[in-house]
Amino acid sequence: MTDMLPTGSTIGILGGGQLGRMLAVAASRLGLKTHVYEPAANPPAGQVCDALTTAPYEDEAALRAFAGSVDVVTYEFENIPTSALDVIEALRPIRPGREALRVSQDRLTEKDYLSELGLKTAPYADITDLASLESALERFGTPAILKTRRFGYDGKGQVRISDPSEAAEALAELNGAPAVLEGFVDFTAEISIIGARALDGAVACFDPGENVHSAGILRTTTVPASVPASLRTDAILLAARILNALDYVGVMGVELFVTPQGPIVNEIAPRVHNSGHWTQNGCAVDQFEQHIRAVAGWPLGDGQRHADVVMENLIGDDMDRVPELAARPGAALHLYGKAETREGRKMGHVNLVKPKG
Amino acid sequence: MTDMLPTGSTIGILGGGQLGRMLAVAASRLGLKTHVYEPAANPPAGQVCDALTTAPYEDEAALRAFAGSVDVVTYEFENIPTSALDVIEALRPIRPGREALRVSQDRLTEKDYLSELGLKTAPYADITDLASLESALERFGTPAILKTRRFGYDGKGQVRISDPSEAAEALAELNGAPAVLEGFVDFTAEISIIGARALDGAVACFDPGENVHSAGILRTTTVPASVPASLRTDAILLAARILNALDYVGVMGVELFVTPQGPIVNEIAPRVHNSGHWTQNGCAVDQFEQHIRAVAGWPLGDGQRHADVVMENLIGDDMDRVPELAARPGAALHLYGKAETREGRKMGHVNLVKPKG
């Protein structure tokens, strides 16, 4: 690996939330330093990184100073303003690259891209007005979900439509933001593939995890997933197809619906993903280190799993359970150092670990 | 646990080497901040802690400011000047407590203490001059090892005596430092117990690891150790006796020689220990987090192991092997971020992980 950044190099991370925090910790295991860029004060990642810049994404001087101080730049979230990426890219490589961001920042673009790759998605339609929404509802039936094209996460920017008569109201709720309608998929399980692609094109995937959501937020991921071996292979090949098509460098989260007709892609995230947190206690190289390895030009871990894990998110008042969880055998806590507990806010997670069954 | 420090609290760590670095990372998993105090510039722990003080242990103002900024103080090494501890202890609790430091800072005091607890040690004698050395050599025979009472680590401050005629030369090599002579122990294996004791007195031990040394430096620790189950129980009871006697709070490393007559205590360390690094990939709660939990008044992890591990230290030029090790399946790298590679310097370690056999 001639492009392997030597130990002592610095990884720039855009975004200082919990994903940035765990990326910084993973980088430290490889002897790499981290410089985090985050507009908000006192971010979770600020407690464990080597350097922190607190500045808005519109501050070109700060962006230039940040880029100049690091060897490569990555990010913990996909909604980084294009203008900031332009400033950085003139100075340092951004990994994963711009194409992955372009595709995943917009639900419509993403679904078009996946369809063109020959992958199955839920039925979807570009919604520009009430007429296009009513037409799509007629084709897909109800229930269906209306989602903003951009800036959605953890169930935000989504409205469920149970009856065609709710169309106008649903549209109003999104305040005129560009949207897509997604038809209902009758799935038996939702799984995630956390895939990674190295600078030299090598691909490695972790075992699929089985996800349970509640109110649009991930609650648990269980590994091994209760899916047949053939589906596991299909899912990994599918993830590899996306990674290769994008000439991707880094970790990607791919959410799949399992249906009798095969896997359907729900969405992709060009970053480490909540449904991959189980790897911290189940694999020699976890998703955070895998991402840093890819970004730094290191060889990937092979993704093999040495233990069974149930990952549970700790959201809002779940923090009250920390004393009990801390005392539970086999429970590995990962708290994010957020000062304020708020309803619906991800405060940490716990990996319940067992020897591999 | 009414004395449980809440998330967001700050742990003060004396010493910024690799142990301090891994303690800081472990604290972050519990949502705790760390403030590291270290006289040397750019210490490994400085890259991952929330705050760093660079000042000598003689700087009382810096010590006071440090203590005032944290909730509790711990340390990564036992040879902290007493005067510094006095300044800190007036402001904040120090865990593990002063008695553990008093006992373990001096090999003679330590051996006396262990003997009084009814534990077996190698034959030893206080050496004050050539006459006392010659007398002890006559009693113990050769080979024997002359060690300074204080400040020894990784084989430093030790001279092996193969023949009584070497006595004067060995004594000269230690430059008149107070010393102990240790008689030879014919052991079949060397194992470590990493034990922990919580603020409420609860004790938990990790599985014993089997150590291989070379030139006085630990090379590998293998878990499970190839020792009978009865010895495992004996070793854990022995560690618990020391922890309880010292009213200890934190993690302690206990090195044992396995002999046909039972386990013999080689030495104790009142801190996380190199032979416990395997726990990072074999247990839900590793030794670093276990130590932080104890120090912060949290419940301990139970020490259960979910995978088999061989830990190998990366010393000096072993860093050249990093590209190969990074690509090896099941290899978890832990590099310390030290800028300069030197012969005999611990630069990192690798945990080779397998599903539990």
XYZ file of C-alpha atoms in Angstrom:
714
model
C 0.000 0.000 0.000
C 2.178 2.841 -1.223
C -0.501 5.437 -0.482
C -0.729 4.462 3.210
C -0.597 7.613 5.349
C 2.114 7.096 7.969
C 1.309 7.082 11.693
C 1.370 10.635 12.981
C -0.605 11.893 9.970
C -3.784 13.878 10.591
C -7.296 13.024 9.417
C -9.644 15.991 9.062
C -13.236 15.211 10.062
C -16.165 17.428 9.072
C -18.744 17.189 11.840
C -18.166 16.724 15.557
C -21.109 14.554 16.623
C -20.973 11.018 17.967
C -19.860 9.559 14.641
C -16.964 12.026 14.459
C -16.141 11.184 18.058
C -15.926 7.460 17.390
C -13.976 8.072 14.174
C -11.444 10.093 16.181
C -11.069 7.302 18.745
C -10.613 4.733 15.971
C -7.962 6.894 14.281
C -6.058 7.029 17.568
C -5.733 3.240 17.546
C -3.811 3.545 14.277
C -1.517 6.245 15.654
C -3.286 8.853 13.507
C -4.278 12.293 14.751
C -7.622 13.963 14.084
C -8.707 17.544 13.485
C -12.465 18.054 13.810
C -14.374 20.911 12.114
C -17.754 21.675 13.665
C -19.901 24.817 13.772
C -21.488 24.036 17.164
C -19.653 24.664 20.433
C -18.445 21.779 22.644
C -19.158 18.956 20.209
C -18.870 15.305 21.372
C -15.841 14.734 19.119
C -14.048 17.709 20.665
C -13.336 15.675 23.805
C -11.206 13.082 22.007
C -9.664 14.784 18.961
C -6.210 16.294 18.668
C -7.442 19.634 17.305
C -10.863 21.276 17.004
C -12.004 24.132 14.778
C -15.263 25.793 15.809
C -16.475 27.734 12.777
C -19.422 27.784 10.350
C -19.223 25.993 6.997
C -19.378 29.424 5.356
C -16.062 30.551 6.894
C -13.662 30.090 3.995
C -10.576 31.157 5.932
C -11.313 28.625 8.673
C -11.957 25.916 6.080
C -8.658 26.682 4.361
C -6.724 26.639 7.641
C -8.415 23.366 8.566
C -7.626 21.725 5.224
C -4.048 22.996 5.347
C -3.491 21.331 8.738
C -4.592 17.833 7.715
C -3.551 15.149 5.222
C -6.980 14.039 4.071
C -10.565 15.067 4.822
C -13.572 12.893 5.603
C -16.986 13.582 7.133
C -19.536 12.173 9.530
C -22.648 13.376 7.700
C -23.658 13.863 4.094
C -25.298 17.291 4.188
C -22.167 19.397 3.966
C -22.647 22.584 1.926
C -21.180 22.250 -1.560
C -19.338 25.569 -1.209
C -17.402 24.232 1.805
C -16.451 21.079 -0.087
C -15.204 23.225 -3.000
C -12.859 25.172 -0.716
C -11.489 22.016 0.899
C -11.131 19.982 -2.270
C -8.817 22.601 -3.765
C -6.345 21.790 -0.980
C -6.804 18.168 0.139
C -8.480 14.969 -1.030
C -12.010 14.391 0.279
C -12.852 10.731 0.913
C -15.436 9.359 0.208
C -15.457 11.502 -2.953
C -17.865 14.157 -4.195
C -19.894 11.795 -6.390
C -21.022 9.787 -3.351
C -22.139 13.002 -1.675
C -23.908 14.272 -4.760
C -25.880 11.039 -5.071
C -26.765 10.579 -1.406
C -27.606 14.196 -0.573
C -30.791 13.950 -2.633
C -33.290 11.101 -2.248
C -34.456 11.405 -5.847
C -30.941 11.414 -7.290
C -30.076 8.453 -5.064
C -33.049 6.384 -6.175
C -32.428 7.217 -9.842
C -28.770 6.205 -9.395
C -29.605 2.904 -7.697
C -32.239 2.094 -10.332
C -29.754 2.767 -13.130
C -27.380 0.314 -11.431
C -30.123 -2.303 -11.772
C -30.921 -2.402 -8.063
C -34.456 -2.608 -6.720
C -35.891 0.277 -4.732
C -39.371 0.968 -3.402
C -41.619 2.538 -6.051
C -40.883 6.277 -5.990
C -41.914 9.463 -7.767
C -40.661 13.024 -7.971
C -43.255 15.259 -6.285
C -43.405 18.863 -7.423
C -47.041 19.746 -6.711
C -50.381 18.346 -5.580
C -51.138 16.957 -9.037
C -47.914 14.905 -9.149
C -48.547 13.674 -5.583
C -52.123 12.633 -6.338
C -51.014 10.887 -9.502
C -48.290 8.969 -7.653
C -50.665 7.996 -4.837
C -53.020 6.599 -7.447
C -50.231 4.463 -8.898
C -48.623 3.265 -5.604
C -51.729 3.146 -3.377
C -51.582 3.807 0.360
C -49.955 3.743 2.786
C -47.084 5.693 1.240
C -44.436 8.033 2.634
C -43.732 11.542 1.451
C -40.121 12.559 2.149
C -38.142 15.723 1.524
C -35.436 15.162 -1.093
C -32.757 16.669 1.158
C -31.740 16.993 4.839
C -33.886 14.167 6.247
C -32.611 11.940 9.074
C -34.014 9.911 11.983
C -37.582 10.198 10.668
C -37.401 13.965 10.225
C -38.756 15.436 6.967
C -41.183 12.525 6.469
C -44.976 12.278 6.434
C -46.913 9.035 6.268
C -49.968 9.169 4.006
C -52.633 6.611 4.946
C -55.340 7.805 2.585
C -55.251 9.800 -0.685
C -57.395 12.491 0.961
C -54.377 13.439 3.134
C -52.301 14.520 0.134
C -52.664 18.290 0.410
C -52.073 18.269 4.172
C -48.937 16.137 3.800
C -47.546 18.450 1.177
C -48.207 21.460 3.397
C -46.301 19.828 6.254
C -43.133 19.799 4.165
C -43.436 23.554 3.582
C -42.942 23.305 -0.134
C -39.614 21.479 0.071
C -38.835 19.321 -3.002
C -40.029 15.801 -2.186
C -40.353 12.200 -3.292
C -43.195 9.816 -2.629
C -42.215 6.282 -1.696
C -44.655 3.401 -2.100
C -45.162 0.908 0.681
C -42.890 -2.155 0.754
C -44.157 -5.274 2.522
C -40.869 -6.438 4.038
C -40.162 -9.325 6.410
C -37.057 -7.708 7.894
C -34.843 -4.702 7.550
C -31.121 -5.353 7.403
C -28.038 -3.201 6.959
C -24.842 -3.946 5.145
C -21.842 -1.932 6.281
C -19.486 -2.102 3.333
C -16.077 -0.571 2.815
C -13.872 0.077 -0.173
C -10.149 0.813 0.039
C -8.127 3.261 -2.026
C -6.871 0.328 -4.129
C -10.417 -0.876 -4.835
C -10.532 -3.773 -2.362
C -14.001 -4.292 -0.870
C -14.897 -5.760 2.535
C -18.298 -6.066 4.180
C -19.358 -6.777 7.741
C -22.052 -9.337 8.472
C -25.562 -7.971 7.856
C -27.274 -6.616 10.959
C -31.015 -6.836 11.496
C -32.595 -3.504 12.412
C -35.674 -2.551 14.395
C -36.902 1.038 14.100
C -39.401 2.920 16.204
C -40.809 6.339 15.311
C -38.297 6.568 12.468
C -35.293 6.069 14.766
C -33.127 2.945 14.885
C -33.662 1.113 18.200
C -31.699 -2.137 17.844
C -29.378 -3.945 15.454
C -28.864 -7.680 15.963
C -25.998 -9.761 14.571
C -26.262 -12.405 13.260
C -29.401 -11.374 11.361
C -32.107 -14.007 10.946
C -31.716 -14.216 7.164
C -30.629 -17.125 4.968
C -27.002 -17.372 3.859
C -27.960 -16.750 0.236
C -29.483 -13.396 1.138
C -26.320 -12.478 3.002
C -24.337 -13.114 -0.184
C -26.825 -11.186 -2.336
C -26.714 -8.233 0.036
C -22.923 -8.118 0.041
C -22.747 -8.282 -3.762
C -25.310 -5.518 -3.976
C -23.306 -3.279 -1.618
C -20.129 -4.011 -3.572
C -21.861 -2.980 -6.798
C -22.719 0.445 -5.328
C -19.227 0.915 -3.847
C -17.529 0.072 -7.134
C -19.886 2.172 -9.250
C -19.130 5.227 -7.120
C -15.354 4.493 -7.084
C -15.971 4.837 -3.376
C -13.311 5.148 -0.641
C -14.521 4.603 2.923
C -17.400 2.943 4.752
C -20.967 3.041 3.440
C -24.166 2.034 5.189
C -26.734 0.325 2.951
C -30.220 -0.252 4.391
C -32.169 -3.065 2.761
C -35.714 -4.331 3.033
C -35.929 -8.110 2.887
C -38.911 -9.181 0.743
C -40.009 -12.470 -0.817
C -38.853 -10.970 -4.157
C -35.355 -10.292 -2.810
C -33.630 -7.324 -1.170
C -34.828 -3.793 -1.896
C -32.524 -0.847 -1.207
C -34.089 1.604 1.246
C -31.253 4.101 1.432
C -27.509 4.502 1.413
C -25.339 6.669 3.667
C -21.826 7.657 2.528
C -20.385 7.341 6.030
C -20.252 5.187 9.112
C -23.766 4.232 10.139
C -25.673 3.713 13.371
C -26.506 0.149 12.315
C -22.754 -0.640 12.235
C -22.050 0.273 15.863
C -22.179 -3.422 16.839
C -18.825 -3.905 15.076
C -17.091 -2.080 17.954
C -17.468 -5.198 20.076
C -17.923 -7.911 17.473
C -14.971 -7.399 15.116
C -11.201 -6.888 15.383
C -11.551 -3.860 13.093
C -14.793 -1.917 13.640
C -16.640 0.273 11.108
C -14.990 3.445 12.435
C -11.473 2.082 12.067
C -12.437 0.528 8.724
C -13.491 3.968 7.479
C -10.301 5.603 8.757
C -8.222 2.814 7.193
C -9.860 3.379 3.802
C -9.558 7.148 4.012
C -5.895 6.884 5.073
C -5.007 4.413 2.325
C -4.496 1.520 4.739
C -5.518 -2.083 4.076
C -9.073 -2.871 5.226
C -9.946 -5.274 7.993
C -11.676 -8.333 6.527
C -14.938 -7.763 8.424
C -14.952 -11.111 10.181
C -16.974 -11.335 13.359
C -15.739 -13.023 16.557
C -18.804 -12.461 18.762
C -22.594 -12.061 18.588
C -23.936 -8.610 19.409
C -27.236 -6.831 19.998
C -26.761 -3.067 19.700
C -29.366 -0.911 21.400
C -29.532 2.864 21.001
C -29.879 4.974 24.136
C -32.237 7.786 23.227
C -33.289 10.659 25.483
C -34.371 9.332 28.868
C -32.756 5.960 28.162
C -29.782 7.612 29.887
C -31.583 6.914 33.174
C -30.856 3.227 32.507
C -27.076 3.714 32.436
C -26.437 2.579 36.038
C -28.411 -0.624 35.395
C -26.759 -1.217 32.002
C -23.299 -0.571 33.427
C -23.828 -3.451 35.836
C -25.228 -5.881 33.245
C -22.867 -8.738 32.272
C -21.647 -8.531 28.684
C -22.872 -4.957 28.222
C -20.446 -2.579 26.511
C -21.496 1.044 26.910
C -20.668 3.739 24.392
C -21.843 7.151 25.589
C -21.404 10.268 23.497
C -20.562 12.900 26.091
C -23.515 15.120 25.175
C -24.168 17.638 27.916
C -27.919 17.873 27.424
C -30.414 14.994 27.253
C -33.320 15.740 24.906
C -36.272 13.658 23.774
C -35.379 11.738 20.616
C -31.673 12.644 20.926
C -29.166 9.821 20.506
C -27.150 9.903 23.738
C -25.235 6.644 23.400
C -25.616 2.962 22.664
C -24.954 -0.321 24.369
C -23.576 -3.444 22.715
C -24.732 -6.647 24.405
C -21.977 -9.134 23.602
C -21.989 -12.932 23.660
C -19.483 -15.512 22.423
C -20.188 -16.371 18.788
C -23.050 -18.883 18.689
C -24.120 3.275 43.239
C -24.685 6.607 44.933
C -21.055 7.660 44.439
C -21.202 7.207 40.654
C -19.717 10.276 38.949
C -22.246 11.469 36.357
C -21.416 11.543 32.644
C -19.713 14.817 31.830
C -17.485 14.566 34.920
C -13.718 14.827 34.444
C -11.103 12.222 35.386
C -7.623 13.604 36.037
C -4.831 11.309 34.828
C -1.234 11.688 36.004
C 1.007 10.591 33.145
C 0.396 10.942 29.421
C 1.955 7.774 27.987
C 0.155 4.959 26.211
C -1.624 3.804 29.355
C -2.958 7.307 29.953
C -3.966 7.453 26.298
C -5.984 4.240 26.483
C -7.506 5.303 29.819
C -8.674 8.539 28.172
C -10.273 6.639 25.293
C -12.014 4.282 27.735
C -13.329 7.218 29.760
C -14.813 8.683 26.581
C -16.935 5.557 26.138
C -18.575 6.334 29.472
C -19.225 9.950 28.524
C -16.486 11.078 30.936
C -13.919 13.741 30.105
C -10.212 13.486 30.872
C -7.542 15.976 31.865
C -3.997 14.628 31.511
C -1.005 15.949 33.480
C 2.370 15.165 31.934
C 5.765 16.870 32.156
C 6.900 15.865 28.637
C 5.698 17.715 25.546
C 3.336 16.088 23.017
C 2.491 12.989 25.041
C 0.520 10.115 23.438
C -2.478 10.803 25.705
C -2.549 14.444 24.604
C -4.058 13.442 21.260
C -7.233 11.991 22.786
C -7.864 13.826 26.070
C -10.163 16.761 26.662
C -7.498 18.886 28.403
C -3.730 18.617 28.802
C -1.418 20.233 31.331
C 2.258 20.225 30.414
C 4.169 20.920 33.630
C 6.684 19.224 35.934
C 5.526 17.351 39.046
C 7.273 20.039 41.101
C 4.970 22.815 39.824
C 2.565 23.207 42.738
C 0.452 25.883 41.041
C -0.050 23.678 37.977
C -0.884 20.680 40.179
C -3.447 22.729 42.089
C -5.061 24.054 38.904
C -5.153 20.517 37.507
C -6.727 19.059 40.642
C -9.234 21.895 40.799
C -10.414 21.166 37.246
C -11.193 17.471 37.778
C -13.490 15.346 39.943
C -11.062 12.563 40.841
C -7.403 11.816 40.094
C -5.805 8.574 38.945
C -2.441 7.720 37.399
C -0.817 5.559 34.761
C 2.428 4.855 36.625
C 3.435 4.329 40.231
C 6.527 6.507 40.525
C 4.801 9.824 41.104
C 6.685 12.100 43.495
C 5.140 12.079 46.984
C 5.136 15.873 47.104
C 2.910 16.046 44.014
C 0.486 13.548 45.538
C 0.348 15.625 48.733
C -0.682 18.745 46.788
C -3.370 16.873 44.827
C -4.762 14.883 47.733
C -5.573 18.080 49.622
C -8.016 18.939 46.825
C -9.340 15.740 45.261
C -9.482 12.007 45.964
C -6.637 9.960 44.472
C -7.645 6.457 43.325
C -6.096 3.923 43.773
C -5.122 5.368 47.174
C -1.769 6.332 48.659
C -1.221 3.026 50.470
C -1.108 1.137 47.162
C 1.484 3.596 45.871
C 3.560 3.435 49.060
C 3.688 -0.350 48.884
C 4.355 -0.714 45.169
C 6.875 2.111 44.769
C 9.483 0.099 46.672
C 10.270 -3.535 45.836
C 11.334 -4.289 49.407
C 8.201 -2.759 50.952
C 6.092 -4.627 48.405
C 7.651 -7.989 49.145
C 7.371 -7.448 52.899
C 3.722 -6.495 52.460
C 2.907 -9.539 50.339
C 4.730 -11.856 52.748
C 2.782 -10.436 55.684
C -0.424 -11.171 53.758
C 0.690 -14.807 53.700
C 1.466 -14.801 49.968
C 4.517 -16.543 48.514
C 7.229 -14.477 46.851
C 10.649 -15.398 45.485
C 13.272 -15.469 48.250
C 14.459 -11.876 48.701
C 16.827 -9.846 50.817
C 17.450 -6.182 51.528
C 20.853 -5.302 50.059
C 22.689 -2.391 51.638
C 26.329 -3.296 50.921
C 28.608 -5.985 49.514
C 28.464 -8.004 52.746
C 24.661 -8.238 52.688
C 24.738 -9.146 48.995
C 27.349 -11.886 49.490
C 25.411 -13.258 52.437
C 22.158 -13.366 50.445
C 23.858 -14.992 47.453
C 25.162 -17.669 49.786
C 21.637 -18.358 51.045
C 19.777 -18.180 47.669
C 22.495 -19.505 45.352
C 22.839 -18.389 41.725
C 21.445 -17.344 39.364
C 19.855 -14.468 41.258
C 18.713 -10.977 40.262
C 19.759 -7.736 41.912
C 17.118 -5.036 41.471
C 16.889 -1.414 42.548
C 14.172 -0.913 45.134
C 12.640 1.968 43.195
C 12.031 3.203 39.616
C 12.606 -0.089 37.798
C 10.512 -1.046 34.746
C 10.841 -3.113 31.564
C 14.057 -4.784 32.785
C 15.706 -1.485 33.719
C 17.479 -1.271 37.114
C 18.176 -5.023 37.140
C 21.385 -7.079 37.026
C 21.476 -10.841 36.727
C 24.162 -12.500 38.879
C 25.256 -15.882 37.523
C 28.138 -16.481 39.937
C 28.899 -15.125 43.446
C 32.154 -13.616 42.078
C 30.042 -11.061 40.135
C 28.621 -9.495 43.314
C 30.789 -6.353 43.513
C 30.384 -5.620 39.808
C 26.596 -6.004 39.991
C 26.416 -3.670 42.958
C 28.536 -1.092 41.103
C 26.172 -1.229 38.133
C 23.310 0.018 40.285
C 25.378 3.067 41.340
C 24.707 2.619 45.018
C 20.904 2.655 44.667
C 19.074 0.772 47.475
C 18.473 -2.744 46.178
C 16.937 -6.149 46.805
C 18.306 -9.506 45.763
C 15.761 -11.977 44.406
C 16.489 -15.681 44.371
C 15.823 -17.743 41.257
C 12.355 -19.276 40.858
C 12.008 -22.352 38.669
C 8.624 -21.585 37.125
C 6.693 -23.432 34.434
C 4.801 -20.347 33.266
C 4.307 -16.713 34.078
C 0.746 -15.480 34.263
C -0.939 -12.179 35.073
C -4.142 -11.510 36.882
C -5.737 -8.172 36.102
C -7.985 -7.558 39.079
C -10.240 -4.642 39.916
C -11.953 -3.401 43.016
C -14.848 -0.934 43.030
C -15.490 1.910 45.448
C -18.077 -0.276 47.202
C -15.592 -3.141 47.635
C -16.814 -5.390 44.803
C -13.978 -7.332 43.157
C -13.804 -8.602 39.563
C -10.917 -10.306 37.768
C -10.219 -10.978 34.119
C -9.085 -14.406 32.973
C -5.370 -14.993 33.656
C -3.102 -14.255 30.704
C 0.072 -16.185 30.012
C 3.091 -13.949 29.474
C 6.316 -14.364 27.535
C 9.122 -11.913 28.250
C 12.276 -11.220 26.307
C 15.137 -9.071 27.588
C 12.977 -8.004 30.532
C 10.175 -6.692 28.293
C 6.780 -8.333 27.842
C 6.463 -9.741 24.313
C 3.169 -11.643 24.302
C 0.171 -12.382 26.514
C -2.070 -15.306 25.546
C -5.629 -15.896 26.745
C -6.718 -18.481 27.708
C -3.528 -19.355 29.609
C -2.481 -22.991 29.602
C -3.049 -23.459 33.321
C -5.463 -25.740 35.189
C -8.806 -24.325 36.363
C -7.779 -24.726 40.009
C -4.793 -22.442 39.496
C -7.048 -19.881 37.869
C -9.200 -19.883 41.003
C -6.171 -19.693 43.303
C -4.765 -16.780 41.335
C -8.017 -14.839 41.456
C -8.387 -15.385 45.224
C -4.818 -14.263 45.704
C -5.386 -11.058 43.709
C -8.586 -10.391 45.660
C -6.679 -10.752 48.943
C -4.236 -8.027 47.890
C -6.996 -5.734 46.597
C -9.008 -6.058 49.795
C -5.994 -5.664 52.088
C -5.103 -2.375 50.399
C -8.749 -1.173 50.381
C -7.931 -0.706 46.739
C -9.997 1.207 44.148
C -9.073 0.601 40.506
C -7.310 -1.991 38.375
C -4.190 -3.807 39.580
C -1.815 -6.023 37.617
C -0.476 -9.021 39.543
C 2.325 -11.024 37.917
C 2.608 -14.601 39.110
C 5.106 -17.392 38.566
C 3.445 -20.780 38.217
C 5.463 -23.426 40.111
C 4.785 -27.003 41.192
C 4.369 -25.572 44.719
C 1.693 -23.119 43.602
C 1.689 -19.506 42.419
C 4.431 -17.119 43.552
C 3.872 -13.361 43.318
C 6.494 -11.688 41.146
C 5.247 -8.140 41.389
C 2.158 -5.977 41.568
C 1.391 -2.761 39.686
C -1.238 -0.345 41.037
C -2.538 0.527 37.586
C -3.593 -0.887 34.252
C -0.932 -3.285 33.013
C 0.574 -4.241 29.668
C -0.454 -7.868 30.235
C -4.106 -6.732 30.342
C -4.161 -5.133 26.890
C -5.805 -8.272 25.443
C -9.035 -7.284 27.241
C -9.567 -4.503 24.665
C -10.683 -7.110 22.156
C -11.695 -10.010 24.380
C -14.103 -8.441 26.869
C -17.126 -6.130 26.791
C -15.432 -3.979 29.445
C -11.655 -3.798 29.039
C -9.068 -3.116 31.764
C -8.921 0.591 30.914
C -12.657 1.075 31.227
C -12.692 -1.166 34.295
C -10.154 1.145 35.935
C -12.105 4.270 34.990
C -15.319 2.659 36.259
C -13.729 1.919 39.634
C -12.159 5.357 39.919
C -15.454 7.032 38.953
C -17.506 4.975 41.398
C -19.293 3.035 38.639
C -20.159 -0.680 38.805
C -17.402 -2.935 37.456
C -17.693 -5.087 34.376
C -17.719 -8.750 35.376
C -14.520 -9.608 33.481
C -16.102 -12.266 31.287
C -14.327 -13.030 28.049
C -16.104 -13.497 24.705
C -13.071 -14.210 22.487
C -9.575 -15.724 22.584
C -6.698 -13.285 22.162
C -2.934 -13.265 21.698
C -1.537 -9.813 22.506
C 1.838 -8.995 21.002
C 3.790 -5.867 21.881
C 5.234 -3.801 19.040
C 8.622 -2.626 20.215
C 11.019 -0.349 18.312
C 11.439 -1.605 14.747
C 8.371 -3.813 15.069
C 6.634 -0.726 13.666
C 7.969 -1.785 10.260
C 5.540 -4.705 10.483
C 2.468 -2.452 10.734
C 1.478 -2.681 7.033
C 1.626 -6.489 7.210
C -0.216 -6.628 10.541
C -2.892 -4.201 9.325
C -3.740 -6.654 6.551
C -3.780 -9.764 8.765
C -7.267 -11.213 9.437
C -8.353 -10.914 13.055
C -5.550 -8.474 13.935
C -6.600 -5.455 16.018
C -3.898 -2.779 16.044
C -3.409 -0.372 18.924
C -0.688 2.167 18.118
C 0.371 4.804 20.620
C 1.009 7.824 18.403
C 4.641 8.197 19.498
C 6.507 10.412 17.070
C 9.892 8.724 17.477
C 10.663 5.006 17.190
C 13.477 3.940 19.524
C 15.013 0.559 20.287
C 13.208 -1.055 23.204
C 10.420 1.543 23.133
C 6.832 0.276 23.273
C 5.211 1.737 20.152
C 1.975 -0.210 20.124
C 0.499 -3.666 20.381
C -1.626 -5.967 18.284
C -4.402 -8.211 19.567
C -4.885 -11.319 17.448
C -8.524 -12.245 18.015
C -10.344 -15.541 17.474
C -13.838 -16.717 18.440
C -13.749 -18.264 21.911
C -12.468 -21.814 21.601
